[in-house]
Amino acid sequence: MKDLYIYNTLSRSKERFEPLAPPHVGLYVCGPTVYGYPHLGHARPAVTFDILLRYLRERGYKVRYVRNITDVGHLENDADEGEDKIARKAALEQLEPMEVAQYYTNSYHHAMERLNVLPPSIEPRASGHIIEQIELIKQILAAGYAYESNGSVYFDVGKYDAAHHYGRLSGRSLEDMRANTRALDGQSDKRGAFDFALWKKAATGHIMRWPSPWGDGFPGWHLECSAMSAKYLGERFDIHGGGLDLLFPHHECEIAQSTATCGHDGAHYWMHNNMITINGQKMGKSLGNFITLDELFTGSHPLLAQAYSPMTVRFFILQAHYRSTLDFSNEALQAAEKGLSRLMAAVTAIDKIVPSDAATPIGAGKLTERFYTAMNDDLNTPVAIAVLFDLVRTINQLAEGQLFISPDELDELRRAAHRMVFDILGLRSEEIVSDSGLVAPLVGMLLEMRTEAKARKDWAASDSIRDRLAALGITIKDTKDGAEWSL
């Protein structure tokens, strides 16, 4: 198999992937902050690094995949100000903070299962690694790159920049950033505007707090990933991934923390997926275009013309290169839905092809080679999918008797198609399968309930039943005699 090249954000170029200790690969990906329902912004990095995980395993690597859960320390903005997001949610809903974190962690896991995202090898929580974070702060203090101030501990970015370069990952200059930032007004505990919190003093009434050498408080957001990646992958590991929105300041601060204590970056390669927009706009609650994954799967958001299945969403994400901007729209999602249907129908049709002893080679091996060439080029899934549609055309010609294939090549074609579509791209059939034969009567019962709702003119209930069935892959077609359904 040819060499795999990935784009390293740190070097701003594609580099040949060379594991530090082959065949083992250490992969760390920043996971969600669990204070709300999983949304479109969570889907793209999850699918992107699921593809990376699957492809590394396909190439024979043994991957230890660590994806963290941020359940403490993430404040309302990146300037270490405001309330902890989970503590704020807990106060609003009168719940324990860990109750909030667990509820939304469960929601995230459920959404990932529906998107067919493989679980990580290890999923550490920030709240479960307070001791490790305190020890890391001690090391940074001992190295001279942090200072205590009024019960909090801050990383000294100015001192670090003088010895190293703060901004290497994002391509920024500390002097330029200072020139474009107003001076501190003297009311902050920080010495410099870009110093960031390693440990924050807990104010009176702050729920999430732990004892430390500097008093009761809680760790800063940036600290958790440095502490947990080092614990589970070592001081130097292969790949660190995450969304482009985390590049600065989060990942920049991670590099500073690792370099301050170890003298080098934690990761060899840095990979970032690009952002998601909706109809050309950045997603945000204030714009009314914030769509949760559950709303997407049920079609319950006002901007959605219909429900879109999890595999449609996954397929749509894969149609754009992970480093390009991805724009969600009804038209684009509907096109992805049709394309996915064509692809899955062709894969199913392979089993109906009758081989022939008088066949001419169709070049299944060359199609497979083109697919792998695309994946080796920085996980170029759009090109890989284009190759698959060449495969779809060949399968359809075989099924229609326009081409003929030998038994051996048919077996090769079947194995290759399943490996590319199911194992590497992570797509799967969304048909409902039931050995007990309960699907038809259950759907029939729901359609009777829908008919009764329509008779009562309860259009909301009628539409809800239709949309929820659609999310499960069941299409409802209204007729003059009632309704018909199909998988």
Coordinates of C-alpha atoms in Angstrom, one line a residue:
M1 CA 0.0 0.0 0.0
K2 CA 1.3 3.5 -0.9
D3 CA 2.4 6.0 1.7
L4 CA -0.2 8.0 3.6
Y5 CA 0.1 11.8 3.5
I6 CA -1.7 14.1 6.0
Y7 CA -1.7 17.8 6.3
N8 CA 0.1 19.0 9.4
T9 CA -1.2 22.3 10.6
L10 CA 2.0 23.0 12.4
S11 CA 4.2 22.8 9.2
R12 CA 1.3 24.0 6.9
S13 CA 2.1 21.2 4.4
K14 CA 1.3 17.6 3.6
E15 CA 3.7 15.2 5.3
R16 CA 4.2 11.5 4.9
F17 CA 2.8 9.8 8.0
E18 CA 5.5 8.1 10.0
P19 CA 4.4 6.7 13.4
L20 CA 6.7 7.3 16.3
A21 CA 6.6 3.6 17.3
P22 CA 5.0 1.6 14.5
P23 CA 2.7 -0.3 14.3
H24 CA 1.3 1.6 17.3
V25 CA -0.3 5.0 16.8
G26 CA -1.4 7.5 19.5
L27 CA -4.4 9.7 18.4
Y28 CA -5.8 12.4 20.7
V29 CA -9.0 14.3 19.6
C30 CA -10.6 17.1 21.5
G31 CA -14.1 15.9 22.4
P32 CA -17.3 17.8 23.4
T33 CA -18.0 20.2 26.2
V34 CA -21.1 18.5 27.6
Y35 CA -23.5 21.3 28.6
G36 CA -26.0 21.0 25.7
Y37 CA -27.4 18.7 23.1
P38 CA -25.0 17.5 20.4
H39 CA -25.3 19.7 17.2
L40 CA -23.9 19.9 13.7
G41 CA -20.7 21.4 15.1
H42 CA -20.1 18.1 16.9
A43 CA -20.8 15.9 13.9
R44 CA -18.0 17.1 11.6
P45 CA -14.9 16.4 13.8
A46 CA -16.5 13.2 15.0
V47 CA -16.9 11.9 11.5
T48 CA -13.6 13.3 10.3
F49 CA -11.5 11.6 12.9
D50 CA -13.6 8.4 12.7
I51 CA -12.5 8.2 9.1
L52 CA -8.9 8.7 10.2
L53 CA -9.2 6.0 12.8
R54 CA -10.8 3.6 10.4
Y55 CA -8.2 4.2 7.7
L56 CA -5.3 3.9 10.0
R57 CA -6.7 0.5 11.2
E58 CA -7.3 -0.5 7.6
R59 CA -3.6 0.1 7.0
G60 CA -2.7 -2.3 9.8
Y61 CA -1.9 0.2 12.6
K62 CA -2.9 -0.4 16.2
V63 CA -4.5 2.8 17.2
R64 CA -5.0 4.0 20.8
Y65 CA -7.7 6.7 20.3
V66 CA -8.2 9.1 23.2
R67 CA -11.2 11.5 23.0
N68 CA -11.8 13.6 26.1
I69 CA -15.0 14.9 27.7
T70 CA -14.8 18.5 29.0
D71 CA -17.0 18.6 32.0
V72 CA -15.3 21.4 34.0
G73 CA -13.2 24.4 33.4
H74 CA -14.6 25.7 30.1
L75 CA -15.7 29.3 30.9
E76 CA -18.0 31.5 28.9
N77 CA -15.2 32.9 26.8
D78 CA -11.5 32.3 26.1
A79 CA -10.3 35.1 28.3
D80 CA -10.9 33.1 31.5
E81 CA -13.9 35.2 32.3
G82 CA -17.5 34.3 33.2
E83 CA -19.1 31.2 34.7
D84 CA -18.2 27.6 34.1
K85 CA -20.6 26.6 31.3
I86 CA -21.6 23.3 33.0
A87 CA -22.0 25.0 36.5
R88 CA -24.1 27.7 34.9
K89 CA -26.4 25.1 33.2
A90 CA -26.7 23.2 36.5
A91 CA -27.7 26.4 38.4
L92 CA -30.4 27.2 35.7
E93 CA -31.9 23.7 35.8
Q94 CA -31.3 23.1 39.6
L95 CA -29.3 20.0 39.0
E96 CA -25.9 18.7 40.2
P97 CA -23.2 19.7 37.7
M98 CA -22.2 16.0 37.1
E99 CA -25.8 15.3 36.5
V100 CA -25.8 17.8 33.7
A101 CA -22.5 16.5 32.3
Q102 CA -23.7 12.9 32.4
Y103 CA -27.0 13.7 30.7
Y104 CA -25.4 15.5 27.8
T105 CA -22.6 13.0 27.6
N106 CA -25.2 10.3 27.1
S107 CA -26.9 12.4 24.4
Y108 CA -23.6 12.8 22.6
H109 CA -22.9 9.1 22.7
H110 CA -26.3 8.3 21.3
A111 CA -25.8 10.7 18.5
M112 CA -22.4 9.3 17.7
E113 CA -23.8 5.8 17.6
R114 CA -26.4 6.9 15.1
L115 CA -23.7 8.5 12.9
N116 CA -21.8 5.1 13.2
V117 CA -18.8 6.9 14.8
L118 CA -16.6 4.3 16.5
P119 CA -16.1 4.8 20.2
P120 CA -12.6 5.9 21.4
S121 CA -10.2 3.5 23.1
I122 CA -10.2 5.8 26.2
E123 CA -12.6 8.6 27.0
P124 CA -11.2 10.5 30.0
R125 CA -13.1 13.3 31.7
A126 CA -11.5 16.5 32.9
S127 CA -13.2 16.2 36.3
G128 CA -11.6 12.8 36.8
H129 CA -8.1 14.0 36.2
I130 CA -7.8 16.9 38.7
I131 CA -4.7 15.4 40.4
E132 CA -2.9 15.1 37.0
Q133 CA -3.7 18.7 36.2
I134 CA -2.5 20.0 39.5
E135 CA 0.8 18.1 39.1
L136 CA 1.2 19.6 35.6
I137 CA 0.7 23.1 37.0
K138 CA 3.4 22.4 39.6
Q139 CA 5.8 21.4 36.8
I140 CA 5.0 24.6 34.8
L141 CA 5.6 26.7 37.9
A142 CA 8.9 24.9 38.6
A143 CA 10.0 25.6 35.0
G144 CA 9.3 29.3 35.6
Y145 CA 6.5 29.8 33.0
A146 CA 3.6 30.4 35.4
Y147 CA 2.8 32.6 38.4
E148 CA 0.3 32.6 41.3
S149 CA -2.0 35.6 41.7
N150 CA -4.8 35.9 44.3
G151 CA -5.4 32.1 44.5
S152 CA -5.3 31.6 40.8
V153 CA -2.4 30.4 38.6
Y154 CA -1.7 31.8 35.2
F155 CA 0.7 30.8 32.3
D156 CA 3.2 33.6 31.6
V157 CA 2.8 33.9 27.8
G158 CA 5.3 36.8 27.5
K159 CA 8.1 34.9 29.2
Y160 CA 7.3 31.8 27.2
D161 CA 7.3 33.7 24.0
A162 CA 10.8 35.2 24.7
A163 CA 12.2 31.7 24.9
H164 CA 10.0 29.9 22.4
H165 CA 7.4 31.2 20.0
Y166 CA 3.8 31.5 21.2
G167 CA 1.7 31.4 18.0
R168 CA 3.6 28.7 16.0
L169 CA 0.5 26.6 15.3
S170 CA -1.8 29.5 14.4
G171 CA 0.8 31.5 12.6
R172 CA 0.4 34.5 14.9
S173 CA 2.9 36.9 16.5
L174 CA 2.5 37.9 20.1
E175 CA 3.7 41.4 19.3
D176 CA 1.0 41.8 16.6
M177 CA -1.6 40.5 19.0
R178 CA -0.6 42.9 21.6
A179 CA -0.7 45.8 19.2
N180 CA -4.3 45.0 18.4
T181 CA -5.4 44.5 22.0
R182 CA -6.2 47.2 24.5
A183 CA -4.1 47.2 27.7
L184 CA -5.3 45.7 30.9
D185 CA -7.1 48.2 33.2
G186 CA -5.3 47.0 36.3
Q187 CA -8.3 45.1 37.7
S188 CA -7.2 41.7 36.4
D189 CA -5.1 39.2 38.3
K190 CA -3.1 38.6 35.1
R191 CA 0.2 40.2 34.3
G192 CA -0.4 40.1 30.6
A193 CA -3.5 40.2 28.4
F194 CA -2.7 36.8 26.8
D195 CA -1.8 35.0 29.9
F196 CA -4.2 32.1 30.4
A197 CA -5.5 30.4 33.5
L198 CA -4.0 27.1 34.6
W199 CA -6.0 27.2 37.9
K200 CA -8.9 29.5 38.8
K201 CA -9.8 30.5 42.3
A202 CA -13.4 29.4 43.1
A203 CA -15.6 32.3 44.0
T204 CA -18.0 31.9 46.9
G205 CA -20.9 29.7 45.9
H206 CA -19.0 28.2 43.0
I207 CA -20.1 24.5 42.9
M208 CA -17.4 22.8 41.0
R209 CA -14.3 23.2 43.2
W210 CA -11.3 21.1 44.4
P211 CA -8.6 21.7 46.9
S212 CA -5.1 22.6 45.6
P213 CA -1.9 24.1 46.9
W214 CA -3.2 27.5 45.9
G215 CA -6.6 27.1 47.5
D216 CA -10.0 25.8 46.4
G217 CA -10.6 26.2 42.7
F218 CA -10.8 24.4 39.4
P219 CA -8.5 23.9 36.4
G220 CA -8.4 26.0 33.3
W221 CA -9.8 24.7 30.1
H222 CA -6.5 24.3 28.2
L223 CA -4.9 22.3 30.9
E224 CA -7.0 19.1 30.6
C225 CA -5.8 18.0 27.2
S226 CA -2.1 18.4 28.0
A227 CA -2.6 16.4 31.2
M228 CA -4.7 13.6 29.8
S229 CA -2.9 13.2 26.5
A230 CA 0.4 12.8 28.4
K231 CA -1.2 10.4 30.8
Y232 CA -2.6 8.0 28.2
L233 CA -0.3 8.6 25.1
G234 CA 3.0 9.8 26.7
E235 CA 4.8 13.1 26.4
R236 CA 5.2 12.6 22.7
F237 CA 2.5 11.0 20.5
D238 CA 1.5 10.9 16.9
I239 CA -1.6 12.9 16.1
H240 CA -3.6 15.6 17.8
G241 CA -6.9 16.4 16.1
G242 CA -9.8 18.8 16.6
G243 CA -11.9 21.5 15.0
L244 CA -10.4 24.6 13.4
D245 CA -12.1 26.7 16.1
L246 CA -9.8 25.1 18.7
L247 CA -6.6 26.0 16.9
F248 CA -6.4 29.3 18.8
P249 CA -6.2 29.7 21.6
H250 CA -6.8 26.1 22.9
H251 CA -4.3 24.1 20.9
E252 CA -1.8 27.0 20.9
C253 CA -2.0 26.9 24.7
E254 CA -1.6 23.1 24.7
I255 CA 1.7 23.4 22.8
A256 CA 2.9 26.1 25.2
Q257 CA 2.1 23.9 28.2
S258 CA 3.8 20.9 26.7
T259 CA 6.9 22.8 25.6
A260 CA 7.2 24.5 29.0
T261 CA 7.4 21.1 30.8
C262 CA 8.9 18.8 28.2
G263 CA 10.8 21.1 25.9
H264 CA 8.8 20.0 22.8
D265 CA 5.3 19.7 21.4
G266 CA 3.1 16.9 22.6
A267 CA 2.0 15.9 19.1
H268 CA 4.0 15.1 16.0
Y269 CA 1.1 16.0 13.7
W270 CA -1.7 18.5 14.2
M271 CA -4.9 17.9 12.2
H272 CA -7.9 20.3 12.0
N273 CA -11.3 19.9 10.3
N274 CA -12.8 23.1 8.9
M275 CA -16.0 24.8 10.1
I276 CA -19.6 24.2 9.3
T277 CA -21.9 27.0 7.9
I278 CA -25.6 26.9 7.3
N279 CA -26.8 28.5 4.1
G280 CA -23.5 30.4 4.0
Q281 CA -23.8 31.7 7.6
K282 CA -21.9 30.7 10.7
M283 CA -24.1 28.5 13.0
G284 CA -25.3 30.4 16.1
K285 CA -28.4 30.5 18.4
S286 CA -28.7 34.3 17.8
L287 CA -29.0 33.7 14.1
G288 CA -31.8 31.1 14.5
N289 CA -29.8 28.5 12.6
F290 CA -28.5 26.5 15.5
I291 CA -29.5 22.9 14.6
T292 CA -29.1 20.0 17.0
L293 CA -28.5 16.5 15.6
D294 CA -31.8 15.3 17.0
E295 CA -33.6 18.1 15.1
L296 CA -31.7 17.2 12.0
F297 CA -32.7 13.5 12.3
T298 CA -36.4 14.3 13.0
G299 CA -36.7 17.4 10.7
S300 CA -38.1 19.4 13.6
H301 CA -36.1 22.6 13.0
P302 CA -37.9 25.4 11.1
L303 CA -35.0 25.6 8.6
L304 CA -35.3 22.0 7.6
A305 CA -37.6 20.9 4.7
Q306 CA -37.5 17.3 6.0
A307 CA -35.8 14.8 8.3
Y308 CA -32.4 13.6 7.3
S309 CA -31.1 10.2 8.3
P310 CA -27.8 9.9 10.2
M311 CA -26.2 8.2 7.2
T312 CA -27.3 11.0 4.9
V313 CA -25.6 13.4 7.3
R314 CA -22.5 11.3 7.4
F315 CA -22.4 10.9 3.7
F316 CA -22.9 14.6 3.2
I317 CA -19.9 15.4 5.5
L318 CA -17.7 13.0 3.6
Q319 CA -18.5 14.7 0.2
A320 CA -16.4 17.7 1.2
H321 CA -12.7 17.4 2.1
Y322 CA -12.3 17.8 5.9
R323 CA -10.1 20.9 5.5
S324 CA -12.7 22.7 3.4
T325 CA -15.7 24.7 4.7
L326 CA -18.9 22.6 4.8
D327 CA -22.2 24.4 4.0
F328 CA -25.4 22.8 5.1
S329 CA -28.5 23.4 3.1
N330 CA -31.7 21.5 2.3
E331 CA -30.7 21.2 -1.4
A332 CA -27.3 19.9 -0.6
L333 CA -28.6 17.4 2.0
Q334 CA -31.3 16.2 -0.4
A335 CA -28.7 15.6 -3.1
A336 CA -26.6 13.7 -0.6
E337 CA -29.6 11.6 0.3
K338 CA -30.1 10.6 -3.4
G339 CA -26.5 9.9 -3.9
L340 CA -26.3 7.7 -0.8
S341 CA -29.4 5.8 -2.0
R342 CA -27.7 5.1 -5.3
L343 CA -24.6 3.9 -3.7
M344 CA -26.3 1.6 -1.2
A345 CA -28.6 0.2 -3.9
A346 CA -25.5 -0.7 -6.0
V347 CA -23.7 -2.4 -3.1
T348 CA -26.9 -4.5 -2.4
A349 CA -27.2 -5.3 -6.2
I350 CA -23.8 -7.0 -6.1
D351 CA -25.4 -10.1 -4.5
K352 CA -27.8 -10.3 -7.4
I353 CA -25.1 -10.4 -10.1
V354 CA -24.7 -13.8 -11.8
P355 CA -21.0 -14.5 -12.6
S356 CA -20.0 -15.8 -16.0
D357 CA -17.1 -18.1 -17.1
A358 CA -16.9 -16.2 -20.4
A359 CA -16.3 -12.8 -18.7
T360 CA -13.9 -10.0 -19.6
P361 CA -12.0 -8.4 -16.7
I362 CA -13.7 -5.2 -15.6
G363 CA -10.7 -3.8 -13.6
A364 CA -12.1 -4.0 -10.1
G365 CA -8.6 -3.9 -8.7
K366 CA -7.8 -0.6 -10.5
L367 CA -11.0 1.0 -9.0
T368 CA -9.9 -0.1 -5.6
E369 CA -6.4 1.3 -6.2
R370 CA -7.8 4.7 -7.2
F371 CA -9.9 4.7 -4.0
Y372 CA -6.8 4.1 -1.8
T373 CA -4.8 6.7 -3.7
A374 CA -7.5 9.2 -2.8
M375 CA -7.5 8.2 0.8
N376 CA -3.7 8.3 1.0
D377 CA -3.9 11.9 -0.2
D378 CA -4.8 13.5 3.1
L379 CA -8.1 11.5 3.4
N380 CA -9.5 12.9 0.2
T381 CA -13.0 11.5 0.7
P382 CA -14.7 13.5 -2.1
V383 CA -12.4 11.9 -4.7
A384 CA -12.8 8.5 -3.0
I385 CA -16.6 8.8 -3.3
A386 CA -16.2 9.8 -7.0
V387 CA -14.4 6.5 -7.5
L388 CA -17.2 4.7 -5.8
F389 CA -19.7 6.1 -8.2
D390 CA -17.6 4.8 -11.0
L391 CA -18.0 1.5 -9.2
V392 CA -21.7 2.0 -9.0
R393 CA -21.8 2.5 -12.8
T394 CA -19.9 -0.8 -13.3
I395 CA -22.2 -2.7 -10.9
N396 CA -25.3 -1.4 -12.6
Q397 CA -24.0 -2.5 -16.0
L398 CA -23.2 -6.0 -14.6
A399 CA -26.7 -6.2 -13.0
E400 CA -28.3 -5.3 -16.3
G401 CA -26.3 -7.8 -18.3
Q402 CA -24.3 -5.2 -20.2
L403 CA -21.0 -6.5 -18.7
F404 CA -20.0 -9.9 -17.5
I405 CA -17.7 -10.9 -14.6
S406 CA -16.0 -14.1 -13.5
P407 CA -16.7 -15.7 -10.2
D408 CA -13.3 -14.8 -8.7
E409 CA -13.5 -11.2 -9.8
L410 CA -17.1 -10.9 -8.5
D411 CA -15.9 -12.1 -5.1
E412 CA -13.1 -9.5 -5.3
L413 CA -15.6 -6.8 -6.2
R414 CA -17.9 -7.7 -3.3
R415 CA -15.1 -7.7 -0.8
A416 CA -13.6 -4.4 -2.0
A417 CA -17.0 -2.7 -2.1
H418 CA -17.8 -3.7 1.4
R419 CA -14.4 -2.7 2.7
M420 CA -14.5 0.7 1.1
V421 CA -18.2 1.6 1.8
F422 CA -18.7 -0.1 5.2
D423 CA -15.3 -0.5 6.9
I424 CA -13.5 2.7 5.7
L425 CA -16.2 5.3 5.0
G426 CA -18.3 3.9 7.9
L427 CA -21.6 3.9 6.0
R428 CA -24.3 1.3 6.7
S429 CA -27.7 0.4 5.6
E430 CA -30.5 2.2 7.5
E431 CA -33.2 -0.3 6.7
I432 CA -35.0 -1.7 9.7
V433 CA -34.5 -5.4 10.1
S434 CA -36.7 -7.6 12.2
D435 CA -36.6 -11.4 12.3
S436 CA -39.7 -11.4 14.5
G437 CA -41.8 -9.8 11.8
L438 CA -43.0 -7.0 14.1
V439 CA -42.0 -4.1 11.9
A440 CA -45.1 -4.2 9.6
P441 CA -47.7 -4.4 12.3
L442 CA -46.0 -1.7 14.4
V443 CA -45.8 0.7 11.4
G444 CA -49.4 -0.2 10.6
M445 CA -50.4 0.7 14.1
L446 CA -48.6 4.1 13.9
L447 CA -50.3 4.8 10.6
E448 CA -53.7 4.2 12.2
M449 CA -52.8 6.6 15.0
R450 CA -51.7 9.1 12.3
T451 CA -55.0 8.7 10.4
E452 CA -56.9 9.3 13.7
A453 CA -54.9 12.4 14.3
K454 CA -55.7 13.7 10.9
A455 CA -59.4 13.0 11.4
R456 CA -59.1 15.2 14.6
K457 CA -57.2 17.8 12.5
D458 CA -54.3 17.4 14.9
W459 CA -51.8 18.2 12.1
A460 CA -48.9 18.5 14.6
A461 CA -49.3 14.9 15.8
S462 CA -49.8 13.6 12.2
D463 CA -46.6 15.4 11.0
S464 CA -44.7 14.2 14.1
I465 CA -45.5 10.5 13.4
R466 CA -44.5 10.9 9.7
D467 CA -41.2 12.7 10.5
R468 CA -40.2 10.3 13.2
L469 CA -40.8 7.3 10.9
A470 CA -38.8 9.1 8.2
A471 CA -35.9 9.5 10.7
L472 CA -36.0 5.7 11.1
G473 CA -35.8 5.2 7.3
I474 CA -39.5 4.6 6.7
T475 CA -41.1 6.7 4.0
I476 CA -44.8 7.5 4.2
K477 CA -46.8 8.3 1.0
D478 CA -50.3 9.6 1.4
T479 CA -52.9 8.2 -1.1
K480 CA -56.6 8.7 -1.6
D481 CA -57.2 5.4 0.2
G482 CA -55.0 6.2 3.2
A483 CA -51.2 5.9 3.3
E484 CA -48.5 3.5 2.1
W485 CA -45.1 3.0 3.6
S486 CA -41.8 1.6 2.5
L487 CA -38.2 1.1 3.9

